[in-house]
C-alpha cells in the first residue's frame, strides 16, 4: 500500500506537469464515459431501480403467465380483485389494486386537467408509506360505493397547485363535477406503483361511478381495469405465492368461462397458465424486453464512442512514452524492473481514467438534461428522473478502471520493453517499429469506428 500511494503521488505530479496531455486525454475520455453513464442512468431508472417506498421488500406486482409468454400485464375486475384479496391471505399480508383515470380538477375557481388513480383503501398501508400531511384512506371509505368522496394529493401536485400549503388538507376540490375533500398528501419520494407515472391525486376505488358517470365497473366482472400488487408474508417464498395466486386465477377462469372471450365474443389467443410475481413498480417482462432492446442499441452506440476515445488515449499514451523514453531508460538502468515500470505507467493511466470518469459523471448530468429538453412541451403525468445513485456511480467507476487498465497496458508494455542503451544515447532507432505500428493501428481503429458510427 505504501508503494501504491507513492505511485499515485508520482502519477499525479506527472499528469499536472503535462497539462496539455492531461486535458486532451480527459476531454476525450469524459465524452465517452459521460455518454455511457447517461445511458446507464436511464437503464437504471427504468429497469433496476426499486420502488420508492418506506419498505418495498416483499412487495410484488401480479403479472400473468400465458401460452404466449410470461410476465404480461395482468388486469382484473373489481369483483375478481376482492376474490383474490379474500382467498390469498395465507401468502399475502395485504393485496392492493389500482387503476388510472383522467380527471378534471377544479379548486379556487381554476379548472385544469389532472391525472389520477383509483386505488383500494389499503393501497398506501400495504406499501408501508407515511403521509407528508394529513392521512390516507381508511377501510370504511372503500366499503360503500360513492359514500366517501375523499382524495389524497400527490406531493408534486400539492407543491405546484397549492404551494405546499398545509391548509390544503381539509379543503374541498371538484373532480369530474363531484366535490371531494382532501384528506392527505403522499410522501415526497413516492410516485406510484406504475413505472414513471406520477398521478396528481388518488381516489378510493369505491368512487369509480362518481368519477366516470354512467359506468359501473365495481360490479361488472367483465370490466378488467385494475392491476394488483401485494406484500408477501414473512416465511412465504415467492414461488409459494405464485402458486397460490396462479391457482386462484385458474379457478376464476374455470368458474367464469365467459371471461375467456374478448370484447366482441372472440376467443382469446393466449391461454392463461398462471401468475408471475415481479417487483412492484417494474415493467412487465415483455415491456422490459422492449426497453432493454432499445437501450441496448443506444448503449452499443455510446460504447463505440468510448472505444474511439480509448483508441485516442492509447495513441496519446504511446506518444507520451516516446517523449519519456529517456526517463524510463534511466530508471531501468538504476535497477527498476520492467514490471515496476509497467505498474507505474498503469497507475498513471488508471488515475487519468478515474479523473475522466469524474468529469464524465458531471457531463452525463448535462447530457440527460439535453435529452429531456427534446420532450414535447405538454403536461404529462410522467416523472423522467434519472438520479446518479450508487449503481450508476459503481458502473462509472468500474468503467473507468477497466478503461485505464485495458487501454493503458499496451503503451506501458511498449515503454518498458525499449532498448535502454539506445534510449540513453538518444538513438532515434532505439524507438523501435513496434510502437509506430501500434500508433498506426490505433489511428486506423479510430477512423474505422468513426465510420461505423457515422453510417449507423
Short mmCIF file of C-alpha atoms in Angstrom, two decimals:
data_model
loop_
_atom_site.label_atom_id
_atom_site.label_comp_id
_atom_site.label_asym_id
_atom_site.label_seq_id
_atom_site.Cartn_x
_atom_site.Cartn_y
_atom_site.Cartn_z
CA UNK A 1 0.00 0.00 0.00
CA UNK A 2 2.90 2.37 0.71
CA UNK A 3 4.29 1.71 -2.78
CA UNK A 4 0.85 2.23 -4.31
CA UNK A 5 0.49 5.56 -2.53
CA UNK A 6 3.93 6.53 -3.82
CA UNK A 7 2.87 5.59 -7.37
CA UNK A 8 -0.31 7.64 -7.08
CA UNK A 9 1.54 10.74 -5.89
CA UNK A 10 4.11 10.41 -8.66
CA UNK A 11 1.37 9.85 -11.26
CA UNK A 12 -0.47 12.96 -10.07
CA UNK A 13 2.71 15.04 -10.32
CA UNK A 14 3.42 13.78 -13.84
CA UNK A 15 -0.14 14.50 -15.01
CA UNK A 16 -0.03 18.00 -13.54
CA UNK A 17 3.33 18.57 -15.16
CA UNK A 18 1.94 17.66 -18.62
CA UNK A 19 -1.24 19.75 -18.53
CA UNK A 20 -1.81 19.76 -22.30
CA UNK A 21 -1.66 15.97 -22.50
CA UNK A 22 -3.86 15.58 -19.41
CA UNK A 23 -6.52 17.99 -20.65
CA UNK A 24 -6.62 16.34 -24.10
CA UNK A 25 -6.95 12.86 -22.62
CA UNK A 26 -9.55 13.85 -20.01
CA UNK A 27 -11.66 15.75 -22.55
CA UNK A 28 -11.61 12.79 -24.93
CA UNK A 29 -12.45 10.17 -22.32
CA UNK A 30 -15.02 12.28 -20.47
CA UNK A 31 -17.23 12.33 -23.55
CA UNK A 32 -17.16 8.55 -23.93
CA UNK A 33 -17.57 7.79 -20.22
CA UNK A 34 -20.19 10.53 -19.80
CA UNK A 35 -22.30 9.15 -22.66
CA UNK A 36 -22.13 5.64 -21.18
CA UNK A 37 -23.03 6.96 -17.74
CA UNK A 38 -26.02 8.87 -19.14
CA UNK A 39 -27.39 5.81 -20.94
CA UNK A 40 -26.81 3.56 -17.94
CA UNK A 41 -28.58 6.04 -15.65
CA UNK A 42 -31.63 5.78 -17.93
CA UNK A 43 -31.44 1.98 -17.88
CA UNK A 44 -31.03 2.04 -14.11
CA UNK A 45 -34.10 4.23 -13.64
CA UNK A 46 -36.26 2.13 -15.98
CA UNK A 47 -35.10 -1.40 -15.23
CA UNK A 48 -33.11 -1.61 -11.99
CA UNK A 49 -34.37 0.97 -9.50
CA UNK A 50 -36.68 -0.39 -6.80
CA UNK A 51 -39.94 1.25 -5.80
CA UNK A 52 -39.55 4.44 -3.74
CA UNK A 53 -41.35 3.23 -0.64
CA UNK A 54 -40.51 3.01 3.02
CA UNK A 55 -40.25 -0.79 2.85
CA UNK A 56 -40.61 -2.25 -0.64
CA UNK A 57 -39.09 -5.61 0.26
CA UNK A 58 -41.56 -8.39 -0.38
CA UNK A 59 -43.96 -6.13 -2.31
CA UNK A 60 -44.66 -7.68 -5.70
CA UNK A 61 -46.90 -6.96 -8.66
CA UNK A 62 -49.03 -9.69 -10.20
CA UNK A 63 -48.39 -10.35 -13.88
CA UNK A 64 -49.90 -13.19 -15.87
CA UNK A 65 -48.36 -16.25 -17.46
CA UNK A 66 -49.92 -17.27 -20.76
CA UNK A 67 -49.18 -19.67 -23.58
CA UNK A 68 -47.58 -16.72 -25.43
CA UNK A 69 -45.09 -15.89 -22.67
CA UNK A 70 -44.56 -14.95 -19.05
CA UNK A 71 -44.80 -11.61 -17.30
CA UNK A 72 -47.54 -9.93 -19.32
CA UNK A 73 -49.71 -7.12 -17.95
CA UNK A 74 -52.49 -8.51 -15.75
CA UNK A 75 -55.80 -6.62 -15.42
CA UNK A 76 -58.72 -7.81 -13.34
CA UNK A 77 -62.21 -6.59 -12.47
CA UNK A 78 -63.07 -5.25 -9.04
CA UNK A 79 -65.07 -8.40 -8.08
CA UNK A 80 -62.09 -10.50 -9.13
CA UNK A 81 -59.76 -8.34 -7.03
CA UNK A 82 -61.97 -8.87 -3.98
CA UNK A 83 -61.88 -12.63 -4.66
CA UNK A 84 -58.06 -12.59 -4.77
CA UNK A 85 -57.87 -10.49 -1.59
CA UNK A 86 -60.25 -12.74 0.35
CA UNK A 87 -58.59 -16.02 -0.67
CA UNK A 88 -54.87 -15.18 -0.65
CA UNK A 89 -54.40 -14.21 2.99
CA UNK A 90 -52.13 -17.16 3.70
CA UNK A 91 -49.47 -15.87 1.26
CA UNK A 92 -50.11 -12.09 1.15
CA UNK A 93 -50.32 -9.92 4.25
CA UNK A 94 -52.06 -7.34 2.08
CA UNK A 95 -53.27 -7.15 -1.52
CA UNK A 96 -53.90 -3.76 -3.17
CA UNK A 97 -55.29 -2.66 -6.52
CA UNK A 98 -55.15 0.44 -8.69
CA UNK A 99 -56.42 1.83 -11.96
CA UNK A 100 -55.53 5.03 -13.85
CA UNK A 101 -58.08 7.76 -14.55
CA UNK A 102 -58.11 11.06 -16.46
CA UNK A 103 -59.69 13.80 -14.37
CA UNK A 104 -60.85 17.40 -14.49
CA UNK A 105 -59.98 19.09 -11.22
CA UNK A 106 -61.20 22.48 -10.06
CA UNK A 107 -60.06 24.36 -6.96
CA UNK A 108 -60.24 28.04 -6.04
CA UNK A 109 -62.19 28.72 -9.21
CA UNK A 110 -59.49 27.38 -11.52
CA UNK A 111 -60.04 24.18 -13.51
CA UNK A 112 -57.33 22.06 -15.07
CA UNK A 113 -56.62 18.59 -16.36
CA UNK A 114 -55.33 16.17 -13.76
CA UNK A 115 -54.10 12.61 -13.76
CA UNK A 116 -55.35 10.29 -11.08
CA UNK A 117 -55.51 6.81 -9.69
CA UNK A 118 -58.44 4.90 -8.24
CA UNK A 119 -56.97 2.67 -5.54
CA UNK A 120 -58.05 0.30 -2.83
CA UNK A 121 -58.19 1.74 0.68
CA UNK A 122 -55.16 -0.32 1.77
CA UNK A 123 -53.01 0.97 -1.13
CA UNK A 124 -50.68 3.13 0.97
CA UNK A 125 -50.75 0.84 4.01
CA UNK A 126 -49.52 -2.22 2.09
CA UNK A 127 -46.66 -0.11 0.73
CA UNK A 128 -45.79 0.99 4.30
CA UNK A 129 -45.95 4.69 3.40
CA UNK A 130 -46.47 7.62 5.74
CA UNK A 131 -48.30 10.75 4.55
CA UNK A 132 -46.45 14.03 4.13
CA UNK A 133 -49.56 15.70 5.56
CA UNK A 134 -52.95 14.51 6.78
CA UNK A 135 -53.85 10.84 6.46
CA UNK A 136 -54.52 8.11 3.93
CA UNK A 137 -57.74 6.20 3.18
CA UNK A 138 -59.50 4.01 5.75
CA UNK A 139 -61.19 0.64 5.06
CA UNK A 140 -64.62 2.22 5.66
CA UNK A 141 -64.04 4.59 2.72
CA UNK A 142 -63.94 1.63 0.34
CA UNK A 143 -66.84 -0.33 1.82
CA UNK A 144 -69.79 1.66 0.39
CA UNK A 145 -69.66 2.82 -3.26
CA UNK A 146 -69.95 6.57 -3.62
CA UNK A 147 -70.28 7.28 0.10
CA UNK A 148 -66.85 8.76 0.82
CA UNK A 149 -65.65 11.46 -1.62
CA UNK A 150 -62.12 11.87 -0.28
CA UNK A 151 -58.82 12.41 -2.06
CA UNK A 152 -55.07 12.19 -1.43
CA UNK A 153 -52.86 14.62 -3.35
CA UNK A 154 -49.56 13.75 -4.97
CA UNK A 155 -46.64 15.61 -3.40
CA UNK A 156 -45.62 17.31 -6.66
CA UNK A 157 -49.18 18.43 -7.39
CA UNK A 158 -49.53 19.67 -3.80
CA UNK A 159 -46.44 21.81 -4.28
CA UNK A 160 -47.27 23.16 -7.74
CA UNK A 161 -51.03 23.66 -7.30
CA UNK A 162 -51.31 24.56 -3.60
CA UNK A 163 -47.79 25.82 -2.93
CA UNK A 164 -47.21 23.14 -0.30
CA UNK A 165 -49.76 24.81 1.99
CA UNK A 166 -50.71 22.54 4.90
CA UNK A 167 -54.20 24.06 4.85
CA UNK A 168 -54.85 22.19 1.58
CA UNK A 169 -55.71 19.19 3.78
CA UNK A 170 -59.42 19.54 4.55
CA UNK A 171 -60.05 21.74 1.52
CA UNK A 172 -62.81 20.87 -0.96
CA UNK A 173 -61.93 20.32 -4.64
CA UNK A 174 -64.19 19.46 -7.54
CA UNK A 175 -63.22 16.38 -9.56
CA UNK A 176 -65.25 15.50 -12.64
CA UNK A 177 -68.14 17.55 -11.33
CA UNK A 178 -68.20 15.94 -7.86
CA UNK A 179 -66.92 17.63 -4.70
CA UNK A 180 -64.13 15.78 -2.86
CA UNK A 181 -62.37 16.57 0.41
CA UNK A 182 -58.57 16.41 0.51
CA UNK A 183 -57.57 14.23 3.46
CA UNK A 184 -53.84 13.82 2.92
CA UNK A 185 -50.70 14.22 0.82
CA UNK A 186 -48.49 11.39 -0.44
CA UNK A 187 -44.82 11.35 0.63
CA UNK A 188 -42.33 13.28 -1.44
CA UNK A 189 -40.24 10.35 -2.69
CA UNK A 190 -43.20 8.19 -3.72
CA UNK A 191 -44.56 8.45 -7.27
CA UNK A 192 -46.82 5.42 -7.76
CA UNK A 193 -46.82 1.67 -8.40
CA UNK A 194 -46.70 2.32 -12.16
CA UNK A 195 -43.24 2.94 -13.62
CA UNK A 196 -42.61 6.65 -14.40
CA UNK A 197 -46.25 7.52 -13.64
CA UNK A 198 -46.83 10.25 -11.04
CA UNK A 199 -50.56 10.91 -10.51
CA UNK A 200 -51.79 14.24 -9.22
CA UNK A 201 -54.46 12.73 -6.99
CA UNK A 202 -55.52 9.37 -5.56
CA UNK A 203 -59.20 8.49 -5.04
CA UNK A 204 -60.84 5.47 -3.40
CA UNK A 205 -61.84 2.81 -5.90
CA UNK A 206 -65.33 2.98 -4.42
CA UNK A 207 -65.76 6.40 -6.09
CA UNK A 208 -65.47 4.97 -9.60
CA UNK A 209 -69.10 5.65 -10.53
CA UNK A 210 -68.83 9.29 -9.46
CA UNK A 211 -65.59 9.82 -11.35
CA UNK A 212 -66.91 8.16 -14.53
CA UNK A 213 -70.69 8.83 -14.53
CA UNK A 214 -72.80 6.30 -16.39
CA UNK A 215 -70.36 3.42 -15.94
CA UNK A 216 -70.42 0.69 -13.35
CA UNK A 217 -67.11 -1.13 -13.14
CA UNK A 218 -67.46 -2.03 -9.48
CA UNK A 219 -69.92 -4.87 -10.02
CA UNK A 220 -69.13 -5.89 -13.61
CA UNK A 221 -66.91 -8.95 -13.65
CA UNK A 222 -66.09 -8.47 -17.32
CA UNK A 223 -64.58 -4.98 -16.81
CA UNK A 224 -60.89 -5.78 -16.31
CA UNK A 225 -59.37 -2.41 -15.46
CA UNK A 226 -57.46 -2.90 -12.20
CA UNK A 227 -53.91 -4.05 -11.53
CA UNK A 228 -52.80 -5.79 -8.35
CA UNK A 229 -49.79 -5.89 -6.05
CA UNK A 230 -49.28 -7.46 -2.65
CA UNK A 231 -46.83 -7.89 0.20
CA UNK A 232 -45.64 -11.47 0.60
CA UNK A 233 -45.89 -12.73 4.18
CA UNK A 234 -42.79 -13.45 6.22
CA UNK A 235 -41.72 -17.05 5.76
CA UNK A 236 -43.57 -17.42 2.43
CA UNK A 237 -41.44 -17.79 -0.70
CA UNK A 238 -42.19 -16.08 -3.99
CA UNK A 239 -42.76 -19.49 -5.58
CA UNK A 240 -45.41 -20.35 -2.99
CA UNK A 241 -47.15 -17.01 -3.51
CA UNK A 242 -47.03 -17.50 -7.29
CA UNK A 243 -48.53 -20.97 -6.97
CA UNK A 244 -51.40 -19.72 -4.79
CA UNK A 245 -52.16 -16.69 -6.97
CA UNK A 246 -51.95 -18.85 -10.09
CA UNK A 247 -54.36 -21.39 -8.63
CA UNK A 248 -56.84 -18.58 -7.85
CA UNK A 249 -56.51 -17.23 -11.39
CA UNK A 250 -57.22 -20.64 -12.91
CA UNK A 251 -60.13 -21.15 -10.51
CA UNK A 252 -61.69 -17.83 -11.59
CA UNK A 253 -61.24 -18.74 -15.24
CA UNK A 254 -62.95 -22.11 -14.66
CA UNK A 255 -65.80 -20.59 -12.62
CA UNK A 256 -66.40 -17.78 -15.12
CA UNK A 257 -65.67 -19.09 -18.63
CA UNK A 258 -67.41 -16.07 -20.10
CA UNK A 259 -64.30 -14.07 -19.15
CA UNK A 260 -62.29 -16.22 -21.58
CA UNK A 261 -63.58 -14.31 -24.61
CA UNK A 262 -62.71 -10.87 -25.94
CA UNK A 263 -64.85 -7.77 -26.07
CA UNK A 264 -66.68 -8.98 -29.20
CA UNK A 265 -67.08 -12.62 -28.21
CA UNK A 266 -63.96 -13.84 -29.98
CA UNK A 267 -61.81 -16.44 -28.15
CA UNK A 268 -58.65 -15.11 -26.53
CA UNK A 269 -55.48 -16.07 -28.38
CA UNK A 270 -53.38 -16.77 -25.29
CA UNK A 271 -54.33 -19.40 -22.73
CA UNK A 272 -53.90 -18.36 -19.09
CA UNK A 273 -51.38 -20.61 -17.32
CA UNK A 274 -50.84 -18.85 -14.00
CA UNK A 275 -49.41 -15.77 -12.32
CA UNK A 276 -45.88 -14.40 -12.31
CA UNK A 277 -44.72 -12.12 -9.48
CA UNK A 278 -42.31 -9.26 -10.15
CA UNK A 279 -41.01 -6.34 -8.05
CA UNK A 280 -43.72 -3.71 -7.81
CA UNK A 281 -43.02 -0.61 -9.87
CA UNK A 282 -41.28 -2.58 -12.61
CA UNK A 283 -42.45 -3.05 -16.17
CA UNK A 284 -43.95 -6.38 -17.27
CA UNK A 285 -41.43 -8.80 -18.77
CA UNK A 286 -42.47 -8.17 -22.38
CA UNK A 287 -42.18 -4.40 -21.91
CA UNK A 288 -38.83 -4.80 -20.13
CA UNK A 289 -37.53 -6.76 -23.10
CA UNK A 290 -38.54 -3.99 -25.49
CA UNK A 291 -36.94 -1.31 -23.30
CA UNK A 292 -33.80 -3.39 -22.80
CA UNK A 293 -33.51 -3.91 -26.56
CA UNK A 294 -33.82 -0.19 -27.31
CA UNK A 295 -31.40 0.79 -24.55
CA UNK A 296 -29.01 -1.96 -25.64
CA UNK A 297 -28.85 -0.42 -29.11
CA UNK A 298 -28.16 3.04 -27.70
CA UNK A 299 -25.58 1.59 -25.30
CA UNK A 300 -23.81 -0.10 -28.22
CA UNK A 301 -23.53 3.29 -29.94
CA UNK A 302 -22.03 5.03 -26.90
CA UNK A 303 -19.67 2.08 -26.35
CA UNK A 304 -18.34 2.72 -29.86
CA UNK A 305 -17.85 6.36 -28.87
CA UNK A 306 -15.93 5.19 -25.80
CA UNK A 307 -13.79 2.84 -27.90
CA UNK A 308 -12.87 5.75 -30.17
CA UNK A 309 -11.89 7.78 -27.11
CA UNK A 310 -9.90 4.85 -25.72
CA UNK A 311 -8.05 4.41 -29.01
CA UNK A 312 -7.23 8.10 -28.86
CA UNK A 313 -5.99 7.68 -25.27
CA UNK A 314 -3.76 4.77 -26.26
CA UNK A 315 -2.28 6.81 -29.10
CA UNK A 316 -1.58 9.67 -26.69
CA UNK A 317 0.00 7.30 -24.17
CA UNK A 318 2.23 5.78 -26.86
CA UNK A 319 3.35 9.23 -27.96
CA UNK A 320 3.94 10.17 -24.32
CA UNK A 321 6.01 7.02 -23.81
CA UNK A 322 8.26 8.11 -26.67
CA UNK A 323 8.68 11.54 -25.06
CA UNK A 324 9.56 9.88 -21.72
CA UNK A 325 11.83 7.19 -23.15
CA UNK A 326 14.98 8.69 -21.62
CA UNK A 327 13.37 8.96 -18.17
CA UNK A 328 12.23 5.33 -18.31
CA UNK A 329 15.66 4.19 -19.55
CA UNK A 330 17.37 5.93 -16.61
CA UNK A 331 15.01 4.21 -14.15
CA UNK A 332 15.70 0.84 -15.78
CA UNK A 333 19.45 1.49 -15.71
CA UNK A 334 19.27 2.32 -11.99
CA UNK A 335 17.72 -1.08 -11.27
CA UNK A 336 13.96 -0.69 -11.66
CA UNK A 337 12.34 -3.85 -13.00
CA UNK A 338 10.24 -3.72 -16.15
CA UNK A 339 7.29 -4.98 -14.09
CA UNK A 340 7.72 -1.99 -11.77
CA UNK A 341 7.76 0.39 -14.75
CA UNK A 342 4.58 -1.19 -16.16
CA UNK A 343 2.84 -0.85 -12.79
CA UNK A 344 3.81 2.82 -12.52
CA UNK A 345 2.58 3.62 -16.03
CA UNK A 346 -0.65 1.69 -15.43
CA UNK A 347 -1.20 3.69 -12.24
CA UNK A 348 -0.92 6.88 -14.29
CA UNK A 349 -3.40 5.67 -16.92
CA UNK A 350 -5.90 4.44 -14.30
CA UNK A 351 -5.66 7.74 -12.40
CA UNK A 352 -6.18 9.59 -15.65
CA UNK A 353 -9.29 7.50 -16.42
CA UNK A 354 -10.71 7.97 -12.91
CA UNK A 355 -10.36 11.75 -13.28
CA UNK A 356 -12.02 11.41 -16.70
CA UNK A 357 -14.80 9.35 -15.10
CA UNK A 358 -15.46 12.10 -12.57
CA UNK A 359 -15.64 14.62 -15.40
CA UNK A 360 -17.86 12.18 -17.33
CA UNK A 361 -20.32 11.99 -14.41
CA UNK A 362 -20.69 15.78 -14.46
CA UNK A 363 -21.04 15.69 -18.24
CA UNK A 364 -23.71 12.97 -18.04
CA UNK A 365 -25.91 15.28 -15.95
CA UNK A 366 -25.85 17.80 -18.78
CA UNK A 367 -26.43 15.06 -21.37
CA UNK A 368 -29.58 13.78 -19.63
CA UNK A 369 -30.88 17.34 -19.29
CA UNK A 370 -30.25 17.81 -23.00
CA UNK A 371 -32.16 14.63 -23.87
CA UNK A 372 -35.12 15.65 -21.67
CA UNK A 373 -35.23 19.07 -23.35
CA UNK A 374 -36.38 17.37 -26.58
CA UNK A 375 -39.62 16.17 -24.95
CA UNK A 376 -42.80 17.91 -26.13
CA UNK A 377 -43.86 20.90 -24.06
CA UNK A 378 -47.00 19.30 -22.71
CA UNK A 379 -48.18 18.40 -19.24
CA UNK A 380 -47.64 14.67 -18.84
CA UNK A 381 -48.05 12.50 -15.73
CA UNK A 382 -44.53 11.19 -16.18
CA UNK A 383 -41.52 11.66 -13.94
CA UNK A 384 -38.39 11.21 -16.01
CA UNK A 385 -35.91 11.27 -13.17
CA UNK A 386 -32.53 9.63 -13.74
CA UNK A 387 -30.61 10.08 -10.48
CA UNK A 388 -26.95 9.22 -10.05
CA UNK A 389 -27.39 6.58 -7.36
CA UNK A 390 -24.82 4.03 -6.21
CA UNK A 391 -25.47 1.74 -9.19
CA UNK A 392 -24.63 4.48 -11.70
CA UNK A 393 -21.56 5.59 -9.77
CA UNK A 394 -20.37 1.98 -9.40
CA UNK A 395 -20.82 1.47 -13.16
CA UNK A 396 -18.82 4.61 -13.93
CA UNK A 397 -16.03 3.66 -11.50
CA UNK A 398 -15.78 0.13 -12.93
CA UNK A 399 -15.79 1.52 -16.47
CA UNK A 400 -13.02 3.99 -15.59
CA UNK A 401 -10.82 1.31 -14.02
CA UNK A 402 -11.38 -1.11 -16.90
CA UNK A 403 -10.57 1.58 -19.46
CA UNK A 404 -7.39 2.60 -17.68
CA UNK A 405 -6.12 -0.97 -17.36
CA UNK A 406 -7.12 -2.36 -20.76
CA UNK A 407 -6.07 0.59 -22.89
CA UNK A 408 -3.07 1.61 -20.78
CA UNK A 409 -1.49 -1.84 -20.74
CA UNK A 410 -0.11 -1.90 -24.30
CA UNK A 411 1.56 1.54 -24.07
CA UNK A 412 3.04 0.55 -20.69
CA UNK A 413 4.42 -2.73 -22.05
CA UNK A 414 5.86 -0.96 -25.09
CA UNK A 415 7.55 1.65 -22.92
CA UNK A 416 9.07 -0.99 -20.61
CA UNK A 417 10.47 -3.06 -23.50
CA UNK A 418 12.59 -0.30 -25.01
CA UNK A 419 16.32 -0.54 -25.66
CA UNK A 420 17.94 1.06 -22.59
CA UNK A 421 21.32 1.76 -24.22
CA UNK A 422 19.77 3.28 -27.32
CA UNK A 423 17.44 5.45 -25.26
CA UNK A 424 20.28 6.72 -23.05
CA UNK A 425 22.27 7.62 -26.17
CA UNK A 426 19.10 9.24 -27.56
CA UNK A 427 19.35 6.99 -30.63
CA UNK A 428 16.25 7.55 -32.85
CA UNK A 429 16.46 3.95 -33.99
CA UNK A 430 16.02 2.83 -30.40
CA UNK A 431 12.36 3.73 -30.51
CA UNK A 432 11.57 0.57 -32.45
CA UNK A 433 8.95 -0.16 -35.12
CA UNK A 434 6.51 -1.76 -32.71
CA UNK A 435 5.43 1.49 -31.18
CA UNK A 436 4.96 3.15 -34.55
CA UNK A 437 2.86 0.26 -35.78
CA UNK A 438 0.79 0.33 -32.61
CA UNK A 439 0.09 4.04 -33.04
CA UNK A 440 -0.87 3.46 -36.66
CA UNK A 441 -3.14 0.60 -35.59
CA UNK A 442 -4.96 2.81 -33.07
CA UNK A 443 -5.38 5.59 -35.64
CA UNK A 444 -6.80 3.13 -38.16
CA UNK A 445 -9.11 1.76 -35.48
CA UNK A 446 -10.35 5.26 -34.64
CA UNK A 447 -11.13 6.02 -38.28
CA UNK A 448 -12.87 2.66 -38.76
CA UNK A 449 -15.02 3.00 -35.64
CA UNK A 450 -15.89 6.61 -36.53
CA UNK A 451 -17.01 5.48 -39.99
CA UNK A 452 -19.15 2.68 -38.49
CA UNK A 453 -20.71 5.15 -36.08
CA UNK A 454 -21.38 7.69 -38.82
CA UNK A 455 -23.01 5.08 -41.10
CA UNK A 456 -25.13 3.75 -38.23
#
